[in-house]
PDB file of N, CA, C and O in Angstrom:
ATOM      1  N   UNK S   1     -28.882 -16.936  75.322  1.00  0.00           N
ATOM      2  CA  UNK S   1     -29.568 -18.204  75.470  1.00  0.00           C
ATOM      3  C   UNK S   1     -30.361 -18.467  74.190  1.00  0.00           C
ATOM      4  O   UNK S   1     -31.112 -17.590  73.761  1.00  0.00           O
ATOM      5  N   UNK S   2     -30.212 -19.749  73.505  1.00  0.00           N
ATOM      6  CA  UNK S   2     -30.798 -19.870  72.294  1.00  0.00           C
ATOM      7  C   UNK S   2     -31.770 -21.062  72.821  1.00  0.00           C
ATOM      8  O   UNK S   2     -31.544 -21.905  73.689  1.00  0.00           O
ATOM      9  N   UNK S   3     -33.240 -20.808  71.797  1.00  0.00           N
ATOM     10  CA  UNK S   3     -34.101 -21.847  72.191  1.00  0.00           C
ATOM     11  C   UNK S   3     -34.127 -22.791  71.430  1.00  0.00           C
ATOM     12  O   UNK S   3     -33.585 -22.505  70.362  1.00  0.00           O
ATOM     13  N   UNK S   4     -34.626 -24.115  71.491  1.00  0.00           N
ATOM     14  CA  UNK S   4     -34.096 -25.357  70.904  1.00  0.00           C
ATOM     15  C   UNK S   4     -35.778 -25.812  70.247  1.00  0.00           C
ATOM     16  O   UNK S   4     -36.847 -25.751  70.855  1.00  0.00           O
ATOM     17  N   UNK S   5     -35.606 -26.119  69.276  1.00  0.00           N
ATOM     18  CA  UNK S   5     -37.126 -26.823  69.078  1.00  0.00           C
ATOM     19  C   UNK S   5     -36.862 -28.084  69.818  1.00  0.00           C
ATOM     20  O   UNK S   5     -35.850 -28.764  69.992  1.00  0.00           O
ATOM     21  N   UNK S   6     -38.072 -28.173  70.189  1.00  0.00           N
ATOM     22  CA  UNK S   6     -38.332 -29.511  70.746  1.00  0.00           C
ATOM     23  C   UNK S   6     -38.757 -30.754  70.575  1.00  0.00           C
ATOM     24  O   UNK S   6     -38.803 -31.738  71.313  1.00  0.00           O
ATOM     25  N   UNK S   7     -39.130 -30.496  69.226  1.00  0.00           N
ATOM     26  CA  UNK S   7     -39.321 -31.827  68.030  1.00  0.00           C
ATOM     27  C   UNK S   7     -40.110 -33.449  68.892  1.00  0.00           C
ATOM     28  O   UNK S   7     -39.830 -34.640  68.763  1.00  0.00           O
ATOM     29  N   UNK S   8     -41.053 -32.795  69.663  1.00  0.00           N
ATOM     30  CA  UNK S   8     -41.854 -32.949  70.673  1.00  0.00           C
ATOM     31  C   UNK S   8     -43.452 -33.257  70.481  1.00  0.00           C
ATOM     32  O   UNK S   8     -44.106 -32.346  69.973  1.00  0.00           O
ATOM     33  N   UNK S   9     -44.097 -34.391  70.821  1.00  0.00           N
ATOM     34  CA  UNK S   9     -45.155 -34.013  71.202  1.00  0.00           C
ATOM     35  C   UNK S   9     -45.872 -33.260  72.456  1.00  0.00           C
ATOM     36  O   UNK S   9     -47.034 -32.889  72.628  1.00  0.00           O
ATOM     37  N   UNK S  10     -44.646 -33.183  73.297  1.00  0.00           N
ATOM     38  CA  UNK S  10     -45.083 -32.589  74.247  1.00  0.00           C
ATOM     39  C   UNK S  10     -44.602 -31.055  74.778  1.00  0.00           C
ATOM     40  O   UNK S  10     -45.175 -30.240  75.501  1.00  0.00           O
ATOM     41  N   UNK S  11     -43.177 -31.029  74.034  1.00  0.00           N
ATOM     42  CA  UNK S  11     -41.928 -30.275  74.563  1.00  0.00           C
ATOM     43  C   UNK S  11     -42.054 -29.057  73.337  1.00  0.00           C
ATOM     44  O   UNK S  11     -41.546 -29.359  72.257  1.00  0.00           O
ATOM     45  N   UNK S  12     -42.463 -28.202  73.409  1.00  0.00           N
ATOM     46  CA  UNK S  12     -42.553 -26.701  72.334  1.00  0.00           C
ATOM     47  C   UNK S  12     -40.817 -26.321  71.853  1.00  0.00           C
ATOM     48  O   UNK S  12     -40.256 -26.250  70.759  1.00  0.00           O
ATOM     49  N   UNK S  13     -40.362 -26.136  73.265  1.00  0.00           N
ATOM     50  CA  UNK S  13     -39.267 -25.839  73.113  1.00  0.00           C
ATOM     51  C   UNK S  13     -38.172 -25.935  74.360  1.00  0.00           C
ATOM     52  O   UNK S  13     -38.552 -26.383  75.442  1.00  0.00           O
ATOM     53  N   UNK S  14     -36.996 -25.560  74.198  1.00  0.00           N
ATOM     54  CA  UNK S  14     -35.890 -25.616  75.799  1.00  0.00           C
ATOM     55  C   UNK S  14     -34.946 -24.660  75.119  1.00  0.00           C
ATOM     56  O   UNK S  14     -35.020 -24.185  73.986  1.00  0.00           O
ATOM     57  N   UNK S  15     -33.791 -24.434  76.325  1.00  0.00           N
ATOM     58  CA  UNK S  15     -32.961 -23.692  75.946  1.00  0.00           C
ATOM     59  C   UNK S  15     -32.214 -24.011  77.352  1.00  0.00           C
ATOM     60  O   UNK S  15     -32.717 -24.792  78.161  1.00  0.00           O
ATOM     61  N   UNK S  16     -31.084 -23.411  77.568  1.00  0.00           N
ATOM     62  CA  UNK S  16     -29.921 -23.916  78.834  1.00  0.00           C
ATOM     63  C   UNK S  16     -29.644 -22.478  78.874  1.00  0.00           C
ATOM     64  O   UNK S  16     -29.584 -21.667  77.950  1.00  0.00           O
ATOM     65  N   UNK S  17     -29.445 -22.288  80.490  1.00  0.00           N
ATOM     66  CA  UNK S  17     -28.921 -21.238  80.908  1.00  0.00           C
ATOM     67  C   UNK S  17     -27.443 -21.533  81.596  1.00  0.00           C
ATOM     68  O   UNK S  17     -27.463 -21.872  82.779  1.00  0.00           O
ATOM     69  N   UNK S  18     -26.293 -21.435  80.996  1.00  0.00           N
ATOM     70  CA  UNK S  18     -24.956 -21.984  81.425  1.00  0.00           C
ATOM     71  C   UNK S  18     -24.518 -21.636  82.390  1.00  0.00           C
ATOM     72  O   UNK S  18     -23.781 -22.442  82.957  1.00  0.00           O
ATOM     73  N   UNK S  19     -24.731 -20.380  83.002  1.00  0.00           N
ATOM     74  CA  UNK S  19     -24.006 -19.979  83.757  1.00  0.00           C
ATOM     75  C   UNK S  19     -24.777 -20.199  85.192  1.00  0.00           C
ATOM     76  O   UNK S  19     -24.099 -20.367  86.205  1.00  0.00           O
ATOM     77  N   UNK S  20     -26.422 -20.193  85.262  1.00  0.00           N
ATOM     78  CA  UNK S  20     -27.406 -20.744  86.156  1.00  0.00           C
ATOM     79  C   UNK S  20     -27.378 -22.600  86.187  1.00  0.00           C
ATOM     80  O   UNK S  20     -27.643 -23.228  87.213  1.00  0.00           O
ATOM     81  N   UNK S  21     -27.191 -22.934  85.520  1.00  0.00           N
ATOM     82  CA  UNK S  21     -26.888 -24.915  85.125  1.00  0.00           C
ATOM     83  C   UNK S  21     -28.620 -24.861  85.212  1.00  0.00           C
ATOM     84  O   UNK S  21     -29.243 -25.587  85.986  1.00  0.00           O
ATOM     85  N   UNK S  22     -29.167 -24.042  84.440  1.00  0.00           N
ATOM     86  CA  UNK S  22     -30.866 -24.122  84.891  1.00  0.00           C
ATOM     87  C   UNK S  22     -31.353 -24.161  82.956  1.00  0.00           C
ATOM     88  O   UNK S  22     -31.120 -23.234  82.180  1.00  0.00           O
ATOM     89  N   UNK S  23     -32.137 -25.664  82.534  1.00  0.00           N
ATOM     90  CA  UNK S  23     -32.932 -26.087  81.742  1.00  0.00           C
ATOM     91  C   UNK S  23     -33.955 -25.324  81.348  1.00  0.00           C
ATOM     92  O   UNK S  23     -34.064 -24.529  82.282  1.00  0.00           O
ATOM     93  N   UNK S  24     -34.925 -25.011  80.416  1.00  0.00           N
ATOM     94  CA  UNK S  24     -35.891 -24.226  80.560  1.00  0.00           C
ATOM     95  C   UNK S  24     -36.789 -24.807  79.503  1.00  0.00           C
ATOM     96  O   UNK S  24     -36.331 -25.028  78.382  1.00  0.00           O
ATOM     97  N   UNK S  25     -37.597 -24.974  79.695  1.00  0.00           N
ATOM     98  CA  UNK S  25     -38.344 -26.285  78.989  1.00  0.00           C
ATOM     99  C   UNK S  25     -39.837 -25.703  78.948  1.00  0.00           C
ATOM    100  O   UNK S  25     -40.681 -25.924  79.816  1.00  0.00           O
ATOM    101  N   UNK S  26     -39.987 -25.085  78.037  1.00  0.00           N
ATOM    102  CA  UNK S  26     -41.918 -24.831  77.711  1.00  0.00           C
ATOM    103  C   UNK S  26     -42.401 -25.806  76.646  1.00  0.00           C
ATOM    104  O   UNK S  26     -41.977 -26.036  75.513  1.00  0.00           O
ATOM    105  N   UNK S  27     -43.738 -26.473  77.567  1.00  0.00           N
ATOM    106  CA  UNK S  27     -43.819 -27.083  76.730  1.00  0.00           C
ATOM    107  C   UNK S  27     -45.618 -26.913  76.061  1.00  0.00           C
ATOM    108  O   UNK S  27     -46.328 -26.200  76.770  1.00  0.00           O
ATOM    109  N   UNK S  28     -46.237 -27.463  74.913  1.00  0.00           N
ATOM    110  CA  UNK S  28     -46.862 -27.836  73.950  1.00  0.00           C
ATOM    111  C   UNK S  28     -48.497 -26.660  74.832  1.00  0.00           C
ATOM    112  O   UNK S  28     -49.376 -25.909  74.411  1.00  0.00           O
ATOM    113  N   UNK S  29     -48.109 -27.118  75.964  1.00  0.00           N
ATOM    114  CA  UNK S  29     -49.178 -26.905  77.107  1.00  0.00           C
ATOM    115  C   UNK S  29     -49.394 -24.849  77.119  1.00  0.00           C
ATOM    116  O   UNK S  29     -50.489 -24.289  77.067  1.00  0.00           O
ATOM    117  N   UNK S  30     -47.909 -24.066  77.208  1.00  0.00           N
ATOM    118  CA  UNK S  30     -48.051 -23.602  77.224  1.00  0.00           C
ATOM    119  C   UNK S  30     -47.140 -22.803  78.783  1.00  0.00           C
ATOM    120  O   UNK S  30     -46.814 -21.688  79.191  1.00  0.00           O
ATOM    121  N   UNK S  31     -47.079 -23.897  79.094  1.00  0.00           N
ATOM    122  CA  UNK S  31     -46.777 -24.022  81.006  1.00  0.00           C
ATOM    123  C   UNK S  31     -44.784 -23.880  80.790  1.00  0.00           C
ATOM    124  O   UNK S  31     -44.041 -24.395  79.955  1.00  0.00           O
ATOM    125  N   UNK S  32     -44.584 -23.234  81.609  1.00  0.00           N
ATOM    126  CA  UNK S  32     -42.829 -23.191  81.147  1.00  0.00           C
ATOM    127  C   UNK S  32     -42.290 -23.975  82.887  1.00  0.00           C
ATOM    128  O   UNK S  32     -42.877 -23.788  83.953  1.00  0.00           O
ATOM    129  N   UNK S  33     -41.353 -24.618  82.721  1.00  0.00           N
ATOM    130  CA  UNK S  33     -40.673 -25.494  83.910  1.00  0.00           C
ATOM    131  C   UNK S  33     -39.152 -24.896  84.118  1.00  0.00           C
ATOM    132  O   UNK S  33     -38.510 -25.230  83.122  1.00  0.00           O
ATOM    133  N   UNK S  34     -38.656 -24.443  84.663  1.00  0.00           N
ATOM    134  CA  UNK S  34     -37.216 -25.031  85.137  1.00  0.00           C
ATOM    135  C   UNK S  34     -36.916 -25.808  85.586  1.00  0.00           C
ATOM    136  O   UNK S  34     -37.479 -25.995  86.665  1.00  0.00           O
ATOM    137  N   UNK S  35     -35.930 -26.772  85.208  1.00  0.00           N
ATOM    138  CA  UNK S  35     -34.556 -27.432  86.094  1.00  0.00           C
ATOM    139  C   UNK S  35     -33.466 -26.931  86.416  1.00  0.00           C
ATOM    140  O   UNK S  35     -32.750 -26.289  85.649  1.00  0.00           O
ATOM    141  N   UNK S  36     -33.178 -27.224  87.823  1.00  0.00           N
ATOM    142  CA  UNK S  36     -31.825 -27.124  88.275  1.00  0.00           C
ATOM    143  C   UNK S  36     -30.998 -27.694  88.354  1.00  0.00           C
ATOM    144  O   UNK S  36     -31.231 -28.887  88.543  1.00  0.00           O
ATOM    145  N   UNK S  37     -29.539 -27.283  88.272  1.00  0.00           N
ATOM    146  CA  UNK S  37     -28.244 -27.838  88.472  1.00  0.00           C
ATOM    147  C   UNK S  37     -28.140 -29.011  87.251  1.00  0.00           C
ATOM    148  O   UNK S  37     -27.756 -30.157  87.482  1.00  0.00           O
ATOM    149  N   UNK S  38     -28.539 -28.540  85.945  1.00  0.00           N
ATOM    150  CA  UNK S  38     -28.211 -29.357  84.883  1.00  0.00           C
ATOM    151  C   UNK S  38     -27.032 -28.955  84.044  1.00  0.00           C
ATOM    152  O   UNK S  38     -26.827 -27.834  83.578  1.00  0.00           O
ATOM    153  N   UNK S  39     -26.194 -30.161  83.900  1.00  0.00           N
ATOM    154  CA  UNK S  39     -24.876 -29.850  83.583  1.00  0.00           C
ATOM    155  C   UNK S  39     -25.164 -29.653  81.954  1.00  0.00           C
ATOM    156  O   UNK S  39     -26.198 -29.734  81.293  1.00  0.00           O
ATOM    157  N   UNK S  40     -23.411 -29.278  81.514  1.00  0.00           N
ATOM    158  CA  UNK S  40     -23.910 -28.869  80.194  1.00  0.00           C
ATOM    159  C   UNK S  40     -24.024 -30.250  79.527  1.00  0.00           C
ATOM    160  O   UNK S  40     -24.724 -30.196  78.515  1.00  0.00           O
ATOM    161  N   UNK S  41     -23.477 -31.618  79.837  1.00  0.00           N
ATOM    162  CA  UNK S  41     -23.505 -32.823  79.144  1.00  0.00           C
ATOM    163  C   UNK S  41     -24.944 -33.160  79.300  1.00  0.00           C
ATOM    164  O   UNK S  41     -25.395 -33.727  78.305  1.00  0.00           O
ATOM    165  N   UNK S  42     -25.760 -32.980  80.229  1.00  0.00           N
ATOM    166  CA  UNK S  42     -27.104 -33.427  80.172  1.00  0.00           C
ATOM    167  C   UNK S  42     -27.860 -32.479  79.071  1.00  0.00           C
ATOM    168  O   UNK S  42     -28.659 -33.045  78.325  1.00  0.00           O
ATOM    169  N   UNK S  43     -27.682 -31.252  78.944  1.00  0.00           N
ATOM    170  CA  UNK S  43     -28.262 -30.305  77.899  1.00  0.00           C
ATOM    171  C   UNK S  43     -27.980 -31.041  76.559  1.00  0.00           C
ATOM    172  O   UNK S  43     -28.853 -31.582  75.881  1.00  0.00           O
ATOM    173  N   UNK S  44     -26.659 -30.996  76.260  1.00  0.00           N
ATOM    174  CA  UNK S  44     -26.484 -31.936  75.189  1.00  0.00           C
ATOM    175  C   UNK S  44     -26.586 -33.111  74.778  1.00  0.00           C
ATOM    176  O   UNK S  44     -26.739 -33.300  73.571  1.00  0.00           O
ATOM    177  N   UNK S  45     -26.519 -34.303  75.773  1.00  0.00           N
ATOM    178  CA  UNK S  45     -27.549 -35.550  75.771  1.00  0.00           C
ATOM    179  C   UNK S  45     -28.505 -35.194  75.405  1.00  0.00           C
ATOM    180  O   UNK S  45     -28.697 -35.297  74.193  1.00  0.00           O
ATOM    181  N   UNK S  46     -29.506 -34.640  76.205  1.00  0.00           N
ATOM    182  CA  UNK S  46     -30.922 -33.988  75.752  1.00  0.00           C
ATOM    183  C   UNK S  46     -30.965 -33.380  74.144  1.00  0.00           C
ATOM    184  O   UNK S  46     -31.539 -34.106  73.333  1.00  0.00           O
ATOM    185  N   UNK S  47     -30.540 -32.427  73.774  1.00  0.00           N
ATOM    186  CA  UNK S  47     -30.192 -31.732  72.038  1.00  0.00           C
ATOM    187  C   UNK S  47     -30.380 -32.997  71.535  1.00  0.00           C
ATOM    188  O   UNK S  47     -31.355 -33.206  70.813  1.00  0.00           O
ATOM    189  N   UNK S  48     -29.508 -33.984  71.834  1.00  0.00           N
ATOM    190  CA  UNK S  48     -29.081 -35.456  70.997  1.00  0.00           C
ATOM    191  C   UNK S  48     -29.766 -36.173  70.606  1.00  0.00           C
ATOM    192  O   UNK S  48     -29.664 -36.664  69.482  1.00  0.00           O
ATOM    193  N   UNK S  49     -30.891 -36.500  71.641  1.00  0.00           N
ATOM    194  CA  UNK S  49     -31.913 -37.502  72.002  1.00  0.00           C
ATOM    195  C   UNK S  49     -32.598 -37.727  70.948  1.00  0.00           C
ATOM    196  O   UNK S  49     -32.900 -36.742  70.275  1.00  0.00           O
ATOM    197  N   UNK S  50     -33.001 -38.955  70.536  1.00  0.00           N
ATOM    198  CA  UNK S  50     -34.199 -38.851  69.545  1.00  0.00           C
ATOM    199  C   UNK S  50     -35.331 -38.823  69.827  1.00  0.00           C
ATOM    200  O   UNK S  50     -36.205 -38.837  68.960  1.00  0.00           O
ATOM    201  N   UNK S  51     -35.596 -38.776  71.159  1.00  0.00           N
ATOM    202  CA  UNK S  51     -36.667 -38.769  71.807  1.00  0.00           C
ATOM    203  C   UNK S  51     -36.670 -37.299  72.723  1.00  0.00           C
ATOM    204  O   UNK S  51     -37.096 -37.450  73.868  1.00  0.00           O
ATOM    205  N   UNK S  52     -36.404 -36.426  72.492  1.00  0.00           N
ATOM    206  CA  UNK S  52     -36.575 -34.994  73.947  1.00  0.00           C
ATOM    207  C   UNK S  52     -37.329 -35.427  74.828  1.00  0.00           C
ATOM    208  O   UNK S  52     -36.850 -35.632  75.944  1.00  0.00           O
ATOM    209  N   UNK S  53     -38.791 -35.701  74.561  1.00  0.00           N
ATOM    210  CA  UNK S  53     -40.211 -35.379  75.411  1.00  0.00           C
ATOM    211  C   UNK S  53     -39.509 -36.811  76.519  1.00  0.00           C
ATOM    212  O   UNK S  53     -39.138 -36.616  77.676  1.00  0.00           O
ATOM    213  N   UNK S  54     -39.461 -38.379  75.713  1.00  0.00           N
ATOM    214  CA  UNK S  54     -38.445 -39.636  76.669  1.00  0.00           C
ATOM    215  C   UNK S  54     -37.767 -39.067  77.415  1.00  0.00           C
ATOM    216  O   UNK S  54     -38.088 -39.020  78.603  1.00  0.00           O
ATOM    217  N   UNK S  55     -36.178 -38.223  76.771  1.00  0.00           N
ATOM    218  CA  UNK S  55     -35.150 -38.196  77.729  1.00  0.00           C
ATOM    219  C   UNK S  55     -35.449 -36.946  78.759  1.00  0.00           C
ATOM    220  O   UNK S  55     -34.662 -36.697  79.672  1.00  0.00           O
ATOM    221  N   UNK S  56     -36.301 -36.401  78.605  1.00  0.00           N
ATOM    222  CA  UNK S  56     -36.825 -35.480  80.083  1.00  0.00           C
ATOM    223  C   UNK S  56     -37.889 -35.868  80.645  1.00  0.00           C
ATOM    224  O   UNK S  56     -38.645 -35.091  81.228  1.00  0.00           O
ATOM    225  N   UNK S  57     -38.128 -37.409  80.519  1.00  0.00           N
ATOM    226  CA  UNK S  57     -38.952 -38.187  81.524  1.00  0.00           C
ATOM    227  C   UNK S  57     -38.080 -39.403  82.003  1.00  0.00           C
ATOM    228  O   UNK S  57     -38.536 -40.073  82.930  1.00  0.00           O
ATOM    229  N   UNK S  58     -37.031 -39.706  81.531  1.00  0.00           N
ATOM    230  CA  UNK S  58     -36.734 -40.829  82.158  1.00  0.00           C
ATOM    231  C   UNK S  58     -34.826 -40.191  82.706  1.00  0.00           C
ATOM    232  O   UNK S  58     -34.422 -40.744  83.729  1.00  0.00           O
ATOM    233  N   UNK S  59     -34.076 -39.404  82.212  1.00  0.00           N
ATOM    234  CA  UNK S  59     -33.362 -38.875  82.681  1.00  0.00           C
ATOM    235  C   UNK S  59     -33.553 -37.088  83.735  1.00  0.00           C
ATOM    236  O   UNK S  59     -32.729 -36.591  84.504  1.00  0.00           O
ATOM    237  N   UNK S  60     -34.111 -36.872  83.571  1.00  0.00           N
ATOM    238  CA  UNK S  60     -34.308 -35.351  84.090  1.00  0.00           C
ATOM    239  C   UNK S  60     -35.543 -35.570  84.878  1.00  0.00           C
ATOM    240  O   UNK S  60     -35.113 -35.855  85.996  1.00  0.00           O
ATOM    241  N   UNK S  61     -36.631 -35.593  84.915  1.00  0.00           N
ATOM    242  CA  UNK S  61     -37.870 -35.636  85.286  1.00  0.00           C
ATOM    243  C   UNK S  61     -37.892 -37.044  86.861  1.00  0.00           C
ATOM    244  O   UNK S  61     -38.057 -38.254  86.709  1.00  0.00           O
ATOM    245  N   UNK S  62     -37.673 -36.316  88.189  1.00  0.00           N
ATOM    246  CA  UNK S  62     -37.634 -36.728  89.403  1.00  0.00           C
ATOM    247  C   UNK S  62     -36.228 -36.907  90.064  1.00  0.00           C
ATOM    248  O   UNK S  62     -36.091 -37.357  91.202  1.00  0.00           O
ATOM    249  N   UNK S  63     -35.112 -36.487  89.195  1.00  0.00           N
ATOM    250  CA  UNK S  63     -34.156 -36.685  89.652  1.00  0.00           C
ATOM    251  C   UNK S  63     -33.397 -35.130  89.630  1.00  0.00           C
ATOM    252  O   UNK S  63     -32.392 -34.937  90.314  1.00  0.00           O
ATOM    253  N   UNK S  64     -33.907 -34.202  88.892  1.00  0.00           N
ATOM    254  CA  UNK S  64     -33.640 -32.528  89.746  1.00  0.00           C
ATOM    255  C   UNK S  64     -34.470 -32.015  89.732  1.00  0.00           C
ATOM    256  O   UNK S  64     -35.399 -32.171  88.939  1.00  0.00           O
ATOM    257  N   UNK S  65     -34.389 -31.112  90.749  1.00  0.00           N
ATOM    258  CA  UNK S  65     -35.037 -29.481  91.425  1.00  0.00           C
ATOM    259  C   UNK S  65     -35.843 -28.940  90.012  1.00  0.00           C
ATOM    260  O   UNK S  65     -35.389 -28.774  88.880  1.00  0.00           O
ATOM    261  N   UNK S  66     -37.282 -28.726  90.568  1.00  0.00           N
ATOM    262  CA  UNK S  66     -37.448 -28.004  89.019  1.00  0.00           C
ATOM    263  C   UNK S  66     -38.722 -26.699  89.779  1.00  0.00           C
ATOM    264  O   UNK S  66     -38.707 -26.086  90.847  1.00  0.00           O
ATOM    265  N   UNK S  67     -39.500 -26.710  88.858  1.00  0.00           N
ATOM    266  CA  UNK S  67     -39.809 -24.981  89.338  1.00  0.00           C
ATOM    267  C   UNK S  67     -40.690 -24.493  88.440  1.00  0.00           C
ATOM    268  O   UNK S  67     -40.043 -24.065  87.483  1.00  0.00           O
ATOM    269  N   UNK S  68     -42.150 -24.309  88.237  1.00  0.00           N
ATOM    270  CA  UNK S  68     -42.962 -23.526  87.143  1.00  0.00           C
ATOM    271  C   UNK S  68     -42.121 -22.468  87.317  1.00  0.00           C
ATOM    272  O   UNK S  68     -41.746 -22.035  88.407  1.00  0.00           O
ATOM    273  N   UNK S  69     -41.662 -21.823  85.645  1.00  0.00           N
ATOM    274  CA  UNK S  69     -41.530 -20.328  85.905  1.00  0.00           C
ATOM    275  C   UNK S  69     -42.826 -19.700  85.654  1.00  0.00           C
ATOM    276  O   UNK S  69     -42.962 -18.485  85.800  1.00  0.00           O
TER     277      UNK S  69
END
């Protein structure tokens, strides 16, 4: 699992667990989150984004399972 900068004001960093479809998103705070059941096209949408901190509030953020780790 490789971690992704998050080029974020809010988002430190993420990384994808492929074989779990589980997001992993620590962010700026310090606080680490999972999501579930994220496909690999949403991981890579997300990578893409010019916005990270946007596209895990308006695509990801209320629409899956997530989880302080």
């Amino acid at each position: 699992m490789e971690w992704i900068d998050g080029q974020s004001s809010n988002i430190a960093r993420f990384a994808y667990d492929e074989d779990r479809e589980v997001l992993i998103v620590e962010f700026n705070s310090g606080a680490t989150y999972e999501y579930f059941d994220i496909t690999q096209n949403v991981f890579e949408s997300m990578k893409a984004a010019s916005s990270r901190g946007g596209f895990l509030a308006h695509e990801i953020k209320g629409r899956y399972r997530y989880a302080r780790a």
